[in-house]
Coordinates of C-alpha atoms in Angstrom, one line a residue:
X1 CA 131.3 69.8 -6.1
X2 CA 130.5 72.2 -2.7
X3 CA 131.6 75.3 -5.5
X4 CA 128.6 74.3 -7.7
X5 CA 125.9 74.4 -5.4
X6 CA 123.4 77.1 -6.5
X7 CA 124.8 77.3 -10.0
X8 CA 121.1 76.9 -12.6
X9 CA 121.0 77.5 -15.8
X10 CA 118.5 80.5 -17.3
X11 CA 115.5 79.0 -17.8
X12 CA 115.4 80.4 -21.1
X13 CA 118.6 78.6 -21.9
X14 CA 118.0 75.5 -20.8
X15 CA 114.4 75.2 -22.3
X16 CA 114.2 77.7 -25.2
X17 CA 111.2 76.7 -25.9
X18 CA 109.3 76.9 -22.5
X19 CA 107.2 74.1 -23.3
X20 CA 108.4 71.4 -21.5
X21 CA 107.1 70.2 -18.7
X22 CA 108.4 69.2 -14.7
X23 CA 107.0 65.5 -13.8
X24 CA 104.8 64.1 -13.7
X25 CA 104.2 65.2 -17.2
X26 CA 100.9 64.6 -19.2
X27 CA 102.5 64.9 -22.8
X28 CA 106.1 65.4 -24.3
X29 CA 106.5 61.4 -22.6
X30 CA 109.3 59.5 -23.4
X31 CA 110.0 56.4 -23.0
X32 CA 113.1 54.1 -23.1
X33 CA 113.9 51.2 -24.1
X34 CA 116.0 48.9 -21.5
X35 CA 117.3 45.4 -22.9
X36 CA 119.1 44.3 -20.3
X37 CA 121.8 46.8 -18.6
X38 CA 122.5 46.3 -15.4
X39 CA 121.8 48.4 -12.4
X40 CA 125.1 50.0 -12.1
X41 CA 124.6 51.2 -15.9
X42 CA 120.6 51.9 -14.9
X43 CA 121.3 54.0 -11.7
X44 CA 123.8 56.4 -13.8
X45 CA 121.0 56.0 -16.8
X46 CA 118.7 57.8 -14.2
X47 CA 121.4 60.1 -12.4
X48 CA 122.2 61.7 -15.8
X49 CA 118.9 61.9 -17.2
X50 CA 116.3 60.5 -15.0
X51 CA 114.4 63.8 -15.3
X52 CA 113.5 63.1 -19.0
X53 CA 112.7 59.3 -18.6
X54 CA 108.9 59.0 -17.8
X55 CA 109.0 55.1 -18.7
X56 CA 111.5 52.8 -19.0
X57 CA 109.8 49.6 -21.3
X58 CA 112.0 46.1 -20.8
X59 CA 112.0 44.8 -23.7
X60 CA 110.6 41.4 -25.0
X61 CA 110.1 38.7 -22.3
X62 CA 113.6 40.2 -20.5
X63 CA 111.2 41.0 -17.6
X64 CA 111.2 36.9 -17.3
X65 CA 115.1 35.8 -17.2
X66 CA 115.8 39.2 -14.7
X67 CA 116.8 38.1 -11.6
X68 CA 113.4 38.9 -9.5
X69 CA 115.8 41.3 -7.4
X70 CA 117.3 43.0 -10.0
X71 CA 114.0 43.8 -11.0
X72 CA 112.9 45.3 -7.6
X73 CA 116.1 47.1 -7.5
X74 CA 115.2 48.4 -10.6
X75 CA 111.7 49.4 -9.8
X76 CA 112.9 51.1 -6.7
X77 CA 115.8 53.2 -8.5
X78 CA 113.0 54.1 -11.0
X79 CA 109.8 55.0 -8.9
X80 CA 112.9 57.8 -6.9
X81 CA 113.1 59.8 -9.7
X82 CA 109.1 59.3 -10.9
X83 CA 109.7 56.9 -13.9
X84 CA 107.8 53.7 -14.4
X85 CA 108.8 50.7 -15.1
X86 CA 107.4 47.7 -17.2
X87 CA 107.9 44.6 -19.2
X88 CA 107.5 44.4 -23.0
X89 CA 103.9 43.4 -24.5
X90 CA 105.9 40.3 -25.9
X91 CA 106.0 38.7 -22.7
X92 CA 102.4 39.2 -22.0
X93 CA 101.8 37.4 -25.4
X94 CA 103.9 34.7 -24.0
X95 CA 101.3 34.5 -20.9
X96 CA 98.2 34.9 -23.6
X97 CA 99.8 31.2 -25.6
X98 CA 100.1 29.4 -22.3
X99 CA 96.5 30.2 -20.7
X100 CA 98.4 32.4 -18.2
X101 CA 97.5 35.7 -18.2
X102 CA 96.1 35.6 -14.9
X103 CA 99.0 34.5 -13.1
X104 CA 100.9 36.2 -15.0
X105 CA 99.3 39.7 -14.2
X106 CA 99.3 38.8 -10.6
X107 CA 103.1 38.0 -10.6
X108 CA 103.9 42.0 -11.9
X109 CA 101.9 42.8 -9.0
X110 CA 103.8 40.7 -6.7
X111 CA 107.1 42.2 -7.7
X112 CA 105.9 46.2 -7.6
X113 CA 104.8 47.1 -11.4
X114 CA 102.1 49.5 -11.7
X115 CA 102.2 49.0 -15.8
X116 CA 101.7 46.3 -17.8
X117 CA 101.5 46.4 -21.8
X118 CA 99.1 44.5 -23.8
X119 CA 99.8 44.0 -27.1
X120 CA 99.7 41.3 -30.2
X121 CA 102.5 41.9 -31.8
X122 CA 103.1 38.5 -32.9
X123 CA 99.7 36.5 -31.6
X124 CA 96.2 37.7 -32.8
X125 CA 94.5 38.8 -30.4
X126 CA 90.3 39.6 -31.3
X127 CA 88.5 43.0 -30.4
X128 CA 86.6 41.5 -27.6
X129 CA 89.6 39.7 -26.1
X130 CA 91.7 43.0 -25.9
X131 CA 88.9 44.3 -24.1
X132 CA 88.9 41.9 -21.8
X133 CA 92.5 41.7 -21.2
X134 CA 92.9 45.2 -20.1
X135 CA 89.9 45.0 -17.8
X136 CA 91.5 41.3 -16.4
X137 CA 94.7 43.4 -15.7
X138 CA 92.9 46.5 -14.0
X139 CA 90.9 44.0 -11.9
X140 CA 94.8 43.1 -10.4
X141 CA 95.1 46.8 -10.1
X142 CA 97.6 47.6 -13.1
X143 CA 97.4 50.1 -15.8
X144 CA 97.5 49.2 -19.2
X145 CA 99.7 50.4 -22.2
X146 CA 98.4 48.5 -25.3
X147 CA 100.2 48.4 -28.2
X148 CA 98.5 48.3 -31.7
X149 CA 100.6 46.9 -35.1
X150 CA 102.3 43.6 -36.2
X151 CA 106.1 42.9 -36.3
X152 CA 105.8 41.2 -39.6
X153 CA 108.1 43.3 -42.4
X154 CA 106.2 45.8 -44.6
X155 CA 103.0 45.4 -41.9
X156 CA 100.9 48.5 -41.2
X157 CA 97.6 49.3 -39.6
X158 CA 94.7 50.3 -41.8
X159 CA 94.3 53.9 -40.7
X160 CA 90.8 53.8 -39.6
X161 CA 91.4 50.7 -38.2
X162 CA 94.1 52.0 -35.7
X163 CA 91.8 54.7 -34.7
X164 CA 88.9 51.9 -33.8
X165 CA 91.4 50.4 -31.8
X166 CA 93.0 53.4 -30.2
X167 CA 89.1 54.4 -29.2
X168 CA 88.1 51.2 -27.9
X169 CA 91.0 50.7 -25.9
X170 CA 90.4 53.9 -24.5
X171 CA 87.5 53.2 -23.6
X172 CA 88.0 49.4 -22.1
X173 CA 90.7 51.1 -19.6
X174 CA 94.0 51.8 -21.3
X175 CA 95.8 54.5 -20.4
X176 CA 98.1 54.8 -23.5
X177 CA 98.3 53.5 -26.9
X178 CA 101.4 52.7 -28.4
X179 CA 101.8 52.2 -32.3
X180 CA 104.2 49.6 -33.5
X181 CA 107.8 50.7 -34.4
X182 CA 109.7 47.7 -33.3
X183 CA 113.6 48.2 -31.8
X184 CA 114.8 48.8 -35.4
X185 CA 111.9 51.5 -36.5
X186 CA 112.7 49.9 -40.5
X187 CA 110.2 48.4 -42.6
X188 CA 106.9 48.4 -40.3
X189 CA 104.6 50.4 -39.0
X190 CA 104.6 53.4 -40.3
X191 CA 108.0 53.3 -41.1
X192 CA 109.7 52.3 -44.7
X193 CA 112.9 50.1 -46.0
X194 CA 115.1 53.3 -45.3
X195 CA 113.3 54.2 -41.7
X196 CA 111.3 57.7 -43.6
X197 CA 107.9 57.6 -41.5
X198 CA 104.8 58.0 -43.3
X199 CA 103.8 61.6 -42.4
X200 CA 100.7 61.3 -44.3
X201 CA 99.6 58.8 -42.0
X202 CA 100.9 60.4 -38.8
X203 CA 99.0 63.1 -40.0
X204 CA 95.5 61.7 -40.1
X205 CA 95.8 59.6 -37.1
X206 CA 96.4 62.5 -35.2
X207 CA 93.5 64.2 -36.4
X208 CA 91.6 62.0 -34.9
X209 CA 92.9 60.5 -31.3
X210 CA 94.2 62.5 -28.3
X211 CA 97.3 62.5 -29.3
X212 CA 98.1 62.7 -25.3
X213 CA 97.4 59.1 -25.2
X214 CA 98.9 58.1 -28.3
X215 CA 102.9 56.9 -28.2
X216 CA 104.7 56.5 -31.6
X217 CA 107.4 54.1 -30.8
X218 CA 110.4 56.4 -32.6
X219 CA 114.0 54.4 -32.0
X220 CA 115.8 56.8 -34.9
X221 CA 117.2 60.0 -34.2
X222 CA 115.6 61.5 -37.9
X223 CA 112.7 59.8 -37.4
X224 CA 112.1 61.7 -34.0
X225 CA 113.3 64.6 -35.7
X226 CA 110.5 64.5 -38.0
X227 CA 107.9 63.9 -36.0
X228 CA 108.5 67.0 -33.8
X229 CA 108.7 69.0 -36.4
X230 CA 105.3 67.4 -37.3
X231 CA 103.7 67.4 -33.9
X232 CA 105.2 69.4 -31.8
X233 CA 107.8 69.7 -29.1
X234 CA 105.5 67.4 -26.8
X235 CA 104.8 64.3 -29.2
X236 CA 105.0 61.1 -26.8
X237 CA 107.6 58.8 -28.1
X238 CA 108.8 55.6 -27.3
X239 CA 111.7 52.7 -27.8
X240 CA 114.4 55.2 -27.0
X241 CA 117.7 53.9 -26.6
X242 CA 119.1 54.5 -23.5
X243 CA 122.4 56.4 -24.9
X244 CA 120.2 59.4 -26.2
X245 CA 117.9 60.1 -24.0
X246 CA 119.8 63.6 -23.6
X247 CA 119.8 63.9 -27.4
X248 CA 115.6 63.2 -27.8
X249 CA 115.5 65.8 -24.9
X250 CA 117.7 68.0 -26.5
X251 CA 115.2 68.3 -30.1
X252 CA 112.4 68.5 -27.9
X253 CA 113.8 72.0 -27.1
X254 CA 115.4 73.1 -30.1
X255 CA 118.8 72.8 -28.3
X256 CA 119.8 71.1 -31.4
X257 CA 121.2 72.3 -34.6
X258 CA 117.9 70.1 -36.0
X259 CA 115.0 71.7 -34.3
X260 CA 117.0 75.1 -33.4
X261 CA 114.8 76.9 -35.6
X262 CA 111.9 74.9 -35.2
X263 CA 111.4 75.9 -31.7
X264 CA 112.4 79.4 -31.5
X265 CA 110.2 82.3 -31.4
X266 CA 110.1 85.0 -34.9
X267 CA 111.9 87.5 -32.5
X268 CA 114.7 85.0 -31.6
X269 CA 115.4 84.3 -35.7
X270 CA 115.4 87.8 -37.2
X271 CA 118.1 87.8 -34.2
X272 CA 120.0 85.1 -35.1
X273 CA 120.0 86.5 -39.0

């Protein structure tokens, strides 16, 4: 190993695109989906590729059948290489049935999270009360991802009702907004029976929300693949499994065969032909 010390890459090679970039980022985010590896498997996760991870989401109510110190080891491994973690919005819905919410935001705070996600994927959950649920969890000093769509099959937001939400949300204290994509990114959301998003409707949202606050939950290597074609090398996107990290990183700078041409300059093509 004492041999390679010193050796970098060009930083035209390794980011043809020069668009990435260093943490903390502000765009380009992805985040990861973690539904229960262990920390031997986490701590390599983050050695590998632990500068492309900006957060790492536990999915559904894992967060509440972790072993407490798992957790903290996980939150420590995560915070050294400047990736947050947090629990899926399925376990604060839990917390919303039961009366809980409270206790339940001042437990995350307990154990170390900075982020907590608020969502109503399976509950309903009114205007007002989203507002007040992101304010009840910055008043315990956490920052707020919500989530907006339903896990139902075939469910998708009304366009102009997403951006309502995405505004108001905004505006009651979240700092992202996540639209629904679910683990399996088939049949919801803005996704079809064969996984094709709707770029119609990617389209039009992102005409009207800063997109730098917007995450499209993207599991699906073609699925990501189209969206960066659609919006760009820097597109925030989410439920990434933690086995292609490398791979998303790799499209977002055309170090693919995929987005190759995407991301390469008019110069760098007339070469290549």
């Amino acid at each position: 190993m004492d041999s390679c010390m010193g050796i970098i890459w060009n930083a035209s090679l390794k980011d043809p695109t020069h668009s990435r970039q260093s943490k903390p980022r502000t765009t380009g985010l992805t985040m990861v989906l973690d539904k229960g590896i262990g920390l031997h498997s986490f701590r390599d996760m983050l050695q590998l590729a632990g500068e492309y991870i900006d957060f790492i989401k536990l999915g559904f109510g894992t967060a509440g059948i972790t072993p407490i110190p798992i957790l903290q080891e996980k939150l420590l491994l995560a915070s050294s290489y400047d990736t947050f973690l947090y629990p899926g919005g399925t376990f604060f819905e839990v917390a919303f049935i039961q009366g809980k919410t409270s206790e339940y935001f001042h437990t995350l705070k307990q154990i170390g999270f900075t982020y907590v996600e608020i969502s109503d994927g399976t509950i309903h959950l009114s205007e007002k009360e989203r507002c007040y649920f992101i304010e009840e969890a910055r008043s315990h000093s956490l920052r707020v991802i919500t989530e907006i769509g339903k896990k139902e099959e075939h469910s998708i937001t009304p366009i102009n009702h997403l951006v309502h939400l995405f505004h108001q949300d905004r505006a009651c204290g979240a700092d992202f907004v996540i639209v629904e994509g679910r683990e399996s990114g088939y049949n919801v959301g803005i996704y079809n029976h064969h996984g094709d998003p709707n770029i119609s409707y990617v389209d039009q949202v992102c005409e009207r929300v800063d997109h730098t606050h917007l995450w499209w939950e993207c599991p699906k290597t073609p699925q990501q693949i189209i969206l960066l074609r659609l919006l760009g090398v820097n597109a925030n996107l989410g439920n990434i499994c933690n086995t292609e990290i490398l791979s998303l990183e790799s499209l977002r700078r055309g170090l693919r065969s995929d987005t190759f041409f995407t991301f390469t300059t008019p110069l760098e093509k007339d070469l290549v032909r």
